[in-house]
Amino acid sequence: MQIIKGTISGVSGPTVTAKGMNGSKMHTTALVGRDGLLGEIVRIQGEQAILQVYEDTTGLSVGEEVISHGKPLTIRLGPGLLSNVFDGIQRPLEALRLKSGDFIKKGISLNVLLDKKWEFIPKVKKGDAIKSGDVVGIVKENERIEHRILTPPIPPFHKGVVGGIVKEVRKGEITGDEPVVIFEDNSTISLFQEWPVRQPRPFKERILPNTPFITGQRVFDTMFPVAEGGAAIVPGGFGTGKTIVEQTLARYAKSDIIVYVGCGERGNEMTEVLSDFPKLSDPSTGLPLSLRTVLIVNTSNMPVAAREASIFIGATIAEYFRDMGYRVALMTDSISRWAEALREISSRMEEMPGEEGYPPYLATRLGNFYERACKVKCLGNEERTGSVTIVSAVSPPGGDFSEPVTQASLRVAGALWALDTDLAYRRHFPAVDWNKSFSLYYNLLKDWFGKEMAEDAVLLRDDIMKMLEREGELKEVVQVIGLEALQDIDRLTMEMGRVIKEVFLRQSVFNEADAFCTMEKQYWMMKCIIEFYNMAKTALEQGVYLEKLIASPVIARLMRMQDIPSDVFKQRAGEMIKEMDEITSK
């Protein structure tokens, strides 16, 4: 590998200019200055290279050495990722604290994941023919996750062949980069592999996203679902609950692995995540949630260049677990802070600014990130299906959804979960505005809802949406003529709209019966609401007074549906529908 040496000729914040860099390549890393700060080449002009440095550049001076080995920004993948906390360039924070104290020193680096032995259980034997993506063995990383050791995929621009005929297989306790499989050409596979973070990992075939990403939140699962392997954005102003939504999904969503990227958020928010996650239990297994979680932390006071890289590091880790056949949820909080870092780096490089100062390639970079959400058939001889689902928080200034980051995200994300400030102030969680939100995956998922929930699930959901739309129209009319001037059927619609918003769209994370709502319970909640509305409408046509219907105990029962546990809800719903029929038919 060619080593290129140059010298610093200028420093501007996280941007360093180096001369004498003939032969250097774009998007390769370099060590900058006497402290060996990690940087990446982002522009080449003749013998001059411009680098973005992932660490604090305070103290750098003109004339210090810059060394490039021509290697792109890569991360190490293997056992030890789970339950770990990394910074924006994959340095383990706890190990950094033990080595350098509470404040990270400049130029410090660690051999990630190499400090522990793992019990390797081989799945191949001598003489087997192995190719990219094949599982050669497993490591029981913890009692929750079986870590599959894969034959690495062929990296970009790699001229050789990965795999071959197995000559020797090791088993037992293995550490670091020790080989576990040796091929006849003496090439090896170890527990760990490296991959460039800006390059998506290859797969066999992309699968149409036709299965929902189950979150346990009714407004997401039923009203605005995102497909497994899709992407959703959660924009909202200050205090609307973006971080709470992300953390709730991290705990309750039906996924095998969670990769949580705290990108440019306040330190106290990330402190809460770091202190709470180890204490939380996985509702599906009862085991600690941290056993299936990888945290990447890059707070607002950390270098902006590392913030820009952090979401791609998160995507690469997510794809690595996807290739094992796992369902992975990638949470980023927030993509707006990432865009601000991109804007700062662009301005330091004196690039032509676009809208609101963001670089013109903002939408392209966001597209590169969101396109890494997918459901695929994995490489290898085994039939494995894996997925990466991205849920990204967006923080538009002043809650203005017309700003560039939100709009660029909307062009590539398939679902919008728009958070509303007024709903948040009324303690309505999740504070999702059902008038602004949408899902482009809904039509793809209709068949799943019809087969897995019930044949009429789609019709019930559509009826709920129509009732909400009609209730919104009637609210505007009421402001002009008053509620008493409405016809009885319209007043009934207003009342049922209130039930939908307060009972179905609202959910409490502190209520055990309601924190995670199964798809079966969601169906029967819709069934009860629509059945009562249809029965009450028929009763009105037959001359029953509206006040009698509204004052009936059924309304009170509907308002307490959230408190009924999922495992008995179907039975209770049947009793409720029978009671509705008796009351409305009198």
XYZ file of C-alpha atoms in Angstrom:
586
model
C 0.000 0.000 0.000
C 1.446 3.342 -1.065
C 2.293 5.754 1.744
C 1.920 9.456 0.888
C 3.434 12.130 3.093
C 2.658 15.820 2.996
C 2.662 18.834 5.297
C -0.051 21.090 6.688
C -0.382 24.375 4.817
C -3.609 25.654 6.413
C -6.145 24.941 9.153
C -9.766 26.170 9.300
C -11.768 24.548 12.075
C -12.124 20.829 11.263
C -10.772 21.418 7.728
C -7.044 21.012 7.078
C -5.183 21.785 3.851
C -2.059 19.723 3.116
C 0.505 20.171 0.342
C 2.804 17.575 -1.183
C 0.007 14.991 -1.409
C 0.662 13.832 -4.991
C -1.014 10.477 -5.637
C -3.575 10.752 -2.823
C -7.115 9.482 -3.432
C -10.531 10.876 -2.575
C -12.247 9.602 0.582
C -9.150 7.919 1.968
C -7.983 8.492 5.530
C -4.856 10.211 6.785
C -3.132 10.875 10.097
C -2.759 14.613 10.662
C -0.142 16.376 12.781
C 2.168 15.173 15.512
C -0.791 13.743 17.479
C -1.924 11.605 14.530
C -5.476 12.980 14.300
C -7.713 10.909 12.036
C -8.886 12.729 8.909
C -10.425 11.993 5.506
C -9.485 13.494 2.149
C -12.521 15.266 0.676
C -10.946 17.354 -2.101
C -7.817 17.128 -4.259
C -6.335 20.093 -6.152
C -3.076 19.159 -7.836
C -0.590 18.292 -5.120
C -2.863 19.835 -2.509
C -5.420 17.838 -0.511
C -8.187 19.114 1.764
C -9.109 16.906 4.703
C -11.937 16.875 7.213
C -10.531 15.904 10.600
C -12.621 13.782 12.958
C -11.017 15.220 16.104
C -10.381 18.624 17.672
C -7.815 20.506 15.561
C -6.844 22.974 18.295
C -3.040 23.240 18.447
C -2.334 22.094 14.877
C 0.242 24.252 13.116
C 1.527 24.778 9.582
C 4.354 22.421 8.650
C 3.232 19.397 10.661
C 3.229 16.088 8.807
C 0.221 14.442 7.136
C 0.456 10.704 6.323
C -2.009 8.817 4.092
C -2.001 5.045 3.555
C -4.645 5.224 0.816
C -7.250 3.406 2.908
C -10.896 4.571 3.089
C -12.617 5.218 6.401
C -13.342 1.696 7.649
C -14.715 0.155 10.822
C -14.124 -3.232 12.433
C -17.084 -5.594 12.538
C -17.382 -8.680 14.709
C -18.301 -10.010 18.168
C -18.317 -7.310 20.832
C -20.386 -4.735 18.965
C -23.542 -5.465 20.955
C -23.945 -3.791 24.375
C -21.121 -1.439 23.421
C -21.072 2.365 23.177
C -18.954 4.012 20.479
C -18.189 7.567 19.444
C -18.646 8.899 15.907
C -15.558 7.082 14.558
C -16.138 3.764 16.378
C -13.925 4.275 19.381
C -15.402 2.477 22.443
C -16.194 5.225 24.931
C -15.829 3.161 28.098
C -12.386 1.936 27.012
C -11.447 5.535 26.139
C -12.527 6.672 29.604
C -10.391 4.040 31.269
C -7.406 5.000 29.112
C -7.639 8.793 29.052
C -10.159 9.880 31.689
C -13.541 11.543 31.318
C -12.376 13.810 28.490
C -11.138 12.242 25.245
C -7.560 13.190 24.450
C -6.533 14.064 20.912
C -5.005 11.384 18.717
C -5.972 8.519 20.997
C -6.890 5.263 19.260
C -7.774 1.748 20.355
C -7.837 -1.660 18.697
C -11.609 -2.016 18.612
C -13.055 -5.398 19.706
C -9.665 -7.104 20.110
C -9.467 -7.305 23.902
C -11.607 -10.400 24.516
C -11.630 -14.099 23.686
C -14.709 -15.646 22.116
C -15.803 -19.266 21.975
C -15.912 -20.097 18.246
C -18.146 -22.991 17.112
C -17.288 -23.953 13.502
C -19.969 -24.748 10.925
C -17.585 -25.827 8.144
C -14.997 -28.585 7.847
C -11.835 -29.341 5.935
C -12.440 -29.647 2.192
C -15.565 -27.470 2.087
C -15.812 -24.872 -0.689
C -16.566 -21.461 0.826
C -17.559 -18.232 -0.889
C -18.594 -14.708 0.152
C -21.488 -14.609 2.599
C -21.243 -18.230 3.786
C -21.500 -18.828 7.540
C -18.262 -20.479 8.746
C -19.196 -20.601 12.429
C -20.990 -18.932 15.299
C -20.095 -17.116 18.497
C -22.568 -16.943 21.373
C -22.071 -13.248 21.979
C -24.722 -13.250 24.711
C -27.793 -15.223 25.733
C -29.926 -13.195 23.291
C -27.933 -13.084 20.035
C -26.077 -15.738 18.070
C -23.272 -13.962 16.217
C -22.740 -15.607 12.830
C -19.186 -15.401 11.497
C -19.433 -14.771 7.764
C -17.037 -15.114 4.885
C -16.464 -11.415 4.148
C -18.052 -9.982 0.999
C -15.675 -8.790 -1.680
C -14.758 -5.203 -0.754
C -14.853 -2.402 -3.346
C -11.930 -2.347 -5.792
C -10.695 -5.686 -4.395
C -8.913 -7.624 -7.158
C -8.617 -10.961 -5.386
C -11.096 -13.685 -4.456
C -12.665 -14.116 -1.004
C -13.141 -17.784 -0.064
C -11.836 -21.067 -1.433
C -11.290 -24.655 -0.283
C -10.946 -25.021 3.489
C -7.578 -26.413 4.605
C -7.906 -25.942 8.359
C -10.609 -24.935 10.845
C -9.968 -23.831 14.413
C -12.391 -23.994 17.301
C -12.486 -22.976 20.944
C -11.452 -19.625 22.394
C -10.248 -17.220 19.728
C -9.151 -13.638 20.203
C -8.540 -10.595 18.032
C -7.534 -11.158 14.435
C -6.511 -14.785 14.900
C -7.641 -16.912 11.914
C -10.527 -19.329 12.421
C -10.539 -20.696 8.856
C -7.453 -21.191 6.651
C -7.851 -21.857 2.909
C -5.585 -23.864 0.638
C -4.087 -20.662 -0.778
C -3.237 -19.670 2.843
C -5.754 -16.824 2.907
C -7.714 -16.695 6.156
C -10.960 -15.664 7.816
C -10.897 -14.223 11.333
C -13.653 -13.326 13.771
C -13.396 -9.719 12.621
C -13.678 -8.050 9.259
C -13.402 -4.455 8.076
C -15.612 -2.517 5.715
C -15.557 1.076 4.314
C -18.438 2.960 5.887
C -19.478 4.951 2.807
C -19.844 1.820 0.674
C -23.075 -0.226 1.073
C -22.469 -3.915 1.764
C -23.459 -6.206 -1.130
C -26.378 -8.636 -1.105
C -27.858 -11.278 -3.383
C -31.234 -9.723 -4.186
C -33.429 -6.883 -2.973
C -36.894 -7.987 -1.787
C -40.092 -5.974 -2.174
C -40.940 -4.535 1.283
C -44.314 -6.188 1.916
C -44.107 -6.879 5.659
C -44.769 -4.120 8.220
C -42.210 -2.982 10.769
C -44.186 -3.691 13.949
C -43.653 -0.952 16.547
C -46.483 -1.625 18.995
C -47.707 1.949 18.487
C -51.162 2.060 16.885
C -50.703 5.314 14.998
C -47.585 3.888 13.316
C -48.599 0.261 12.778
C -52.158 0.743 11.545
C -52.531 4.322 10.359
C -49.130 5.120 8.824
C -47.154 1.868 8.649
C -43.556 1.599 7.489
C -42.425 -1.583 5.786
C -39.689 -3.770 7.190
C -36.684 -2.601 5.193
C -38.170 0.850 4.612
C -37.385 4.338 5.886
C -39.489 6.743 7.947
C -38.766 10.274 9.119
C -40.079 11.833 12.335
C -39.930 15.629 11.995
C -41.103 17.903 14.768
C -40.329 21.134 16.571
C -38.640 21.454 19.940
C -40.345 19.437 22.685
C -42.614 17.371 20.431
C -41.135 14.061 21.580
C -38.859 12.952 18.720
C -36.302 11.395 21.053
C -39.031 9.717 23.125
C -40.514 8.204 19.952
C -37.107 6.863 18.899
C -36.393 5.410 22.339
C -39.868 3.862 22.535
C -39.391 2.191 19.163
C -35.935 1.004 20.211
C -37.504 -0.777 23.165
C -40.756 -2.152 21.757
C -40.295 -2.550 18.001
C -40.187 -6.105 16.652
C -36.562 -6.186 15.538
C -33.632 -8.435 16.369
C -30.975 -5.705 16.572
C -31.168 -1.998 17.430
C -28.500 0.446 16.242
C -29.100 3.826 17.900
C -27.134 6.831 16.599
C -27.212 9.931 18.802
C -26.062 12.434 16.189
C -25.335 15.920 17.519
C -27.883 15.736 20.342
C -27.460 17.434 23.709
C -25.221 15.647 26.175
C -27.926 15.369 28.847
C -30.232 13.537 26.415
C -27.523 11.027 25.546
C -26.683 10.656 29.233
C -30.298 9.646 29.783
C -30.025 7.056 27.001
C -26.753 5.680 28.360
C -28.101 5.423 31.896
C -31.567 4.070 30.990
C -30.809 1.494 28.286
C -28.827 -0.886 30.534
C -31.747 -0.905 33.005
C -34.481 -1.575 30.450
C -35.699 -5.094 29.791
C -36.674 -6.451 26.390
C -40.495 -6.913 26.555
C -40.355 -9.957 24.258
C -37.710 -11.891 26.219
C -37.388 -10.249 29.636
C -33.605 -9.990 29.080
C -31.739 -6.651 29.206
C -32.452 -4.524 26.144
C -28.743 -3.695 25.818
C -28.016 -7.295 24.717
C -29.349 -6.458 21.251
C -28.345 -2.798 21.099
C -25.392 -0.879 19.652
C -25.113 2.775 20.692
C -23.185 5.377 18.687
C -22.829 8.647 20.556
C -21.723 11.919 19.012
C -22.968 14.804 21.126
C -23.217 18.428 20.040
C -19.840 19.365 21.571
C -17.932 16.641 19.684
C -16.138 17.375 16.365
C -18.557 17.996 13.491
C -16.652 15.824 11.018
C -17.140 12.769 13.241
C -20.834 13.664 13.450
C -21.034 13.615 9.660
C -19.484 10.120 9.582
C -21.497 8.691 12.487
C -24.694 7.883 10.551
C -22.737 5.963 7.907
C -20.955 4.005 10.628
C -24.375 3.164 12.068
C -25.613 2.067 8.628
C -22.575 -0.184 8.115
C -23.054 -1.900 11.490
C -26.757 -2.358 10.683
C -25.921 -3.926 7.307
C -23.428 -6.269 8.970
C -26.132 -7.732 11.225
C -28.560 -7.701 8.278
C -26.159 -9.987 6.405
C -26.467 -12.520 9.240
C -30.208 -12.698 8.549
C -31.394 -10.386 11.321
C -34.058 -7.675 11.260
C -32.241 -4.472 12.188
C -33.736 -1.121 13.215
C -31.460 1.892 12.725
C -32.516 4.934 14.765
C -30.855 8.286 14.029
C -31.461 11.263 16.289
C -31.264 13.669 14.631
C -30.532 13.940 10.910
C -30.804 17.749 11.130
C -27.737 17.907 13.386
C -25.928 15.763 10.826
C -26.915 18.204 8.069
C -25.653 21.127 10.160
C -22.282 19.387 10.422
C -22.267 18.906 6.645
C -23.068 22.610 6.213
C -20.217 23.669 8.486
C -17.706 21.448 6.706
C -18.909 22.746 3.323
C -18.552 26.379 4.391
C -15.008 25.743 5.666
C -14.184 24.357 2.225
C -15.626 27.539 0.664
C -18.110 25.605 -1.466
C -21.004 27.343 -3.171
C -23.909 27.297 -0.690
C -27.388 26.133 -1.617
C -30.689 26.791 0.140
C -30.242 28.078 3.739
C -26.479 27.583 3.428
C -26.611 23.803 3.001
C -24.366 22.389 0.229
C -26.071 21.601 -3.086
C -25.332 17.882 -2.603
C -27.326 17.669 0.658
C -30.153 15.676 -1.000
C -27.644 13.306 -2.638
C -25.892 12.549 0.656
C -29.230 11.998 2.395
C -30.291 9.713 -0.460
C -27.078 7.698 -0.059
C -27.988 7.162 3.583
C -31.710 6.383 3.264
C -31.128 4.007 0.328
C -29.259 1.715 2.725
C -32.631 0.784 4.198
C -33.679 -2.432 2.464
C -34.911 -5.986 2.818
C -32.642 -8.458 1.023
C -31.682 -12.022 0.354
C -28.245 -12.326 1.931
C -25.102 -13.572 0.227
C -24.106 -17.181 0.876
C -25.339 -20.698 0.268
C -27.900 -20.591 3.105
C -31.275 -18.979 2.502
C -31.208 -15.948 4.766
C -33.335 -12.831 4.668
C -32.294 -9.692 6.506
C -33.502 -6.118 6.658
C -32.466 -2.638 7.761
C -35.305 -0.286 8.699
C -34.355 3.362 9.211
C -36.324 5.686 11.485
C -34.796 9.132 11.450
C -35.685 12.118 13.630
C -35.614 15.527 11.938
C -35.467 18.820 13.854
C -36.745 21.560 11.515
C -36.124 25.050 12.955
C -39.384 26.443 14.307
C -41.206 23.290 13.223
C -41.106 24.478 9.581
C -41.411 21.346 7.414
C -40.587 23.310 4.251
C -36.912 23.645 5.253
C -34.303 21.789 3.106
C -33.454 18.815 5.378
C -37.089 17.784 5.865
C -37.894 18.225 2.186
C -34.800 16.305 1.037
C -35.660 13.494 3.457
C -39.264 13.391 2.224
C -38.088 12.719 -1.322
C -36.496 9.397 -0.370
C -38.260 8.277 2.827
C -41.419 6.218 2.431
C -43.273 7.349 5.558
C -43.762 10.695 7.307
C -44.663 10.715 10.990
C -45.165 14.457 11.520
C -45.134 15.540 15.161
C -47.330 18.452 16.248
C -46.442 20.963 18.961
C -50.064 21.514 20.087
C -50.618 17.776 20.534
C -47.371 17.478 22.493
C -48.380 20.306 24.838
C -51.690 18.493 25.430
C -49.697 15.413 26.531
C -50.893 13.446 23.512
C -48.267 10.751 22.838
C -47.211 10.010 20.169
C -47.903 13.602 19.089
C -48.461 12.561 15.456
C -50.467 14.931 13.276
C -52.756 12.570 11.327
C -53.525 15.311 8.794
C -49.890 15.790 7.724
C -48.569 12.239 8.111
C -48.610 9.639 5.348
C -47.176 6.270 4.325
C -46.212 5.269 0.800
C -45.893 1.665 1.991
C -49.561 1.300 2.885
C -50.682 -0.063 -0.509
C -47.842 -2.616 -0.468
C -48.908 -3.787 2.992
C -52.655 -4.163 2.363
C -52.325 -7.844 1.499
C -50.429 -8.479 4.750
C -53.113 -6.728 6.807
C -55.839 -8.724 5.046
C -54.095 -12.064 5.663
C -52.440 -11.587 9.063
C -54.900 -9.285 10.869
C -58.343 -9.838 9.357
C -60.048 -9.608 5.990
C -61.762 -6.336 6.922
C -58.731 -4.730 8.628
C -58.011 -2.445 5.658
C -61.662 -1.337 5.460
C -61.716 -0.555 9.186
C -58.528 1.489 8.916
C -59.937 3.413 5.948
C -63.164 4.064 7.883
C -61.118 5.447 10.791
C -59.275 7.801 8.424
C -62.512 8.969 6.790
C -64.035 9.680 10.192
C -60.990 11.716 11.239
C -61.136 13.711 8.006
C -64.872 14.347 8.452
C -64.364 15.315 12.102
C -61.720 17.837 11.022
C -64.138 19.398 8.520
C -66.910 19.576 11.134
C -64.607 21.303 13.645
C -64.227 24.186 11.205
C -68.008 24.356 10.762
C -68.552 24.316 14.556
C -66.314 27.365 14.939
C -68.810 29.262 12.759
C -72.264 27.937 13.733
C -71.660 26.136 17.045
C -71.988 22.465 18.013
C -75.736 22.576 18.765
C -76.519 23.586 15.169
C -75.092 20.372 13.760
C -77.261 17.456 12.727
C -77.271 14.444 15.031
C -75.255 12.282 12.647
C -72.542 14.968 12.496
C -72.495 15.298 16.300
C -72.112 11.521 16.504
C -69.179 11.749 14.092
C -67.605 14.453 16.298
C -68.007 12.242 19.366
C -66.469 9.205 17.667
C -63.623 11.361 16.358
C -62.894 12.281 19.961
C -62.864 8.587 20.918
C -60.472 7.745 18.066
C -58.045 10.514 19.014
C -58.136 9.929 22.761
C -58.224 6.116 22.724
C -56.801 4.778 19.474
C -54.248 7.394 18.408
C -53.067 8.150 21.929
C -50.903 5.672 23.809
C -49.162 5.554 27.179
C -45.677 4.098 27.613
C -46.290 3.997 31.378
C -49.346 1.726 31.107
C -48.160 -1.893 30.805
C -51.379 -2.918 29.049
C -50.956 -0.141 26.486
C -47.199 0.417 26.071
C -47.061 -2.257 23.368
C -50.268 -2.918 21.443
C -50.432 -6.147 19.461
C -51.821 -6.116 15.933
C -54.764 -8.234 17.125
C -55.653 -5.683 19.795
C -55.326 -2.852 17.278
C -57.776 -4.636 14.979
C -60.368 -5.231 17.699
C -60.094 -1.635 18.939
C -60.919 -0.425 15.430
C -63.697 -3.022 15.193
C -65.345 -1.806 18.413
C -65.215 1.853 17.377
C -66.592 1.316 13.869
C -69.233 -1.207 15.017
C -70.588 1.227 17.610
C -70.606 4.070 15.080
C -72.539 1.979 12.529
C -75.020 0.705 15.168
C -75.514 4.208 16.581
C -76.074 5.635 13.076
C -78.754 2.993 12.441
C -80.361 3.773 15.812
C -80.484 7.493 14.942
C -82.269 6.655 11.705
C -84.812 4.680 13.733
C -85.547 7.647 16.014
C -83.296 7.015 19.027
C -82.129 10.256 20.678
C -78.442 11.114 20.265
C -78.116 12.061 23.959
C -79.147 8.532 24.948
C -76.461 7.013 22.736
C -73.722 9.353 23.933
C -74.686 8.841 27.581
C -74.679 5.035 27.223
C -72.088 3.034 29.181
C -70.598 1.861 25.894
C -68.842 5.204 25.373
C -67.256 4.891 28.814
C -66.188 1.326 27.980
C -64.648 2.524 24.701
C -62.702 5.237 26.522
C -61.134 2.570 28.783
C -60.145 0.142 26.007
C -56.473 1.028 26.403
C -56.379 -0.525 29.868
C -57.462 -3.994 28.693
C -54.470 -6.365 28.248
C -53.861 -7.643 24.729
C -54.264 -11.323 25.627
C -57.897 -10.906 26.719
C -58.910 -8.054 24.437
C -60.606 -10.174 21.779
C -62.942 -11.701 24.367
C -63.703 -8.326 25.969
C -64.278 -6.796 22.540
C -66.869 -9.467 21.731
C -68.681 -8.688 24.988
C -68.547 -4.972 24.213
C -69.983 -5.396 20.716
C -72.808 -7.537 22.122
C -73.571 -4.807 24.684
C -73.571 -2.186 21.903
C -76.136 -4.205 19.968
C -78.405 -4.511 23.009
C -78.278 -0.779 23.821
C -78.717 0.555 20.274
C -81.536 -1.871 19.458
C -83.719 -0.845 22.416
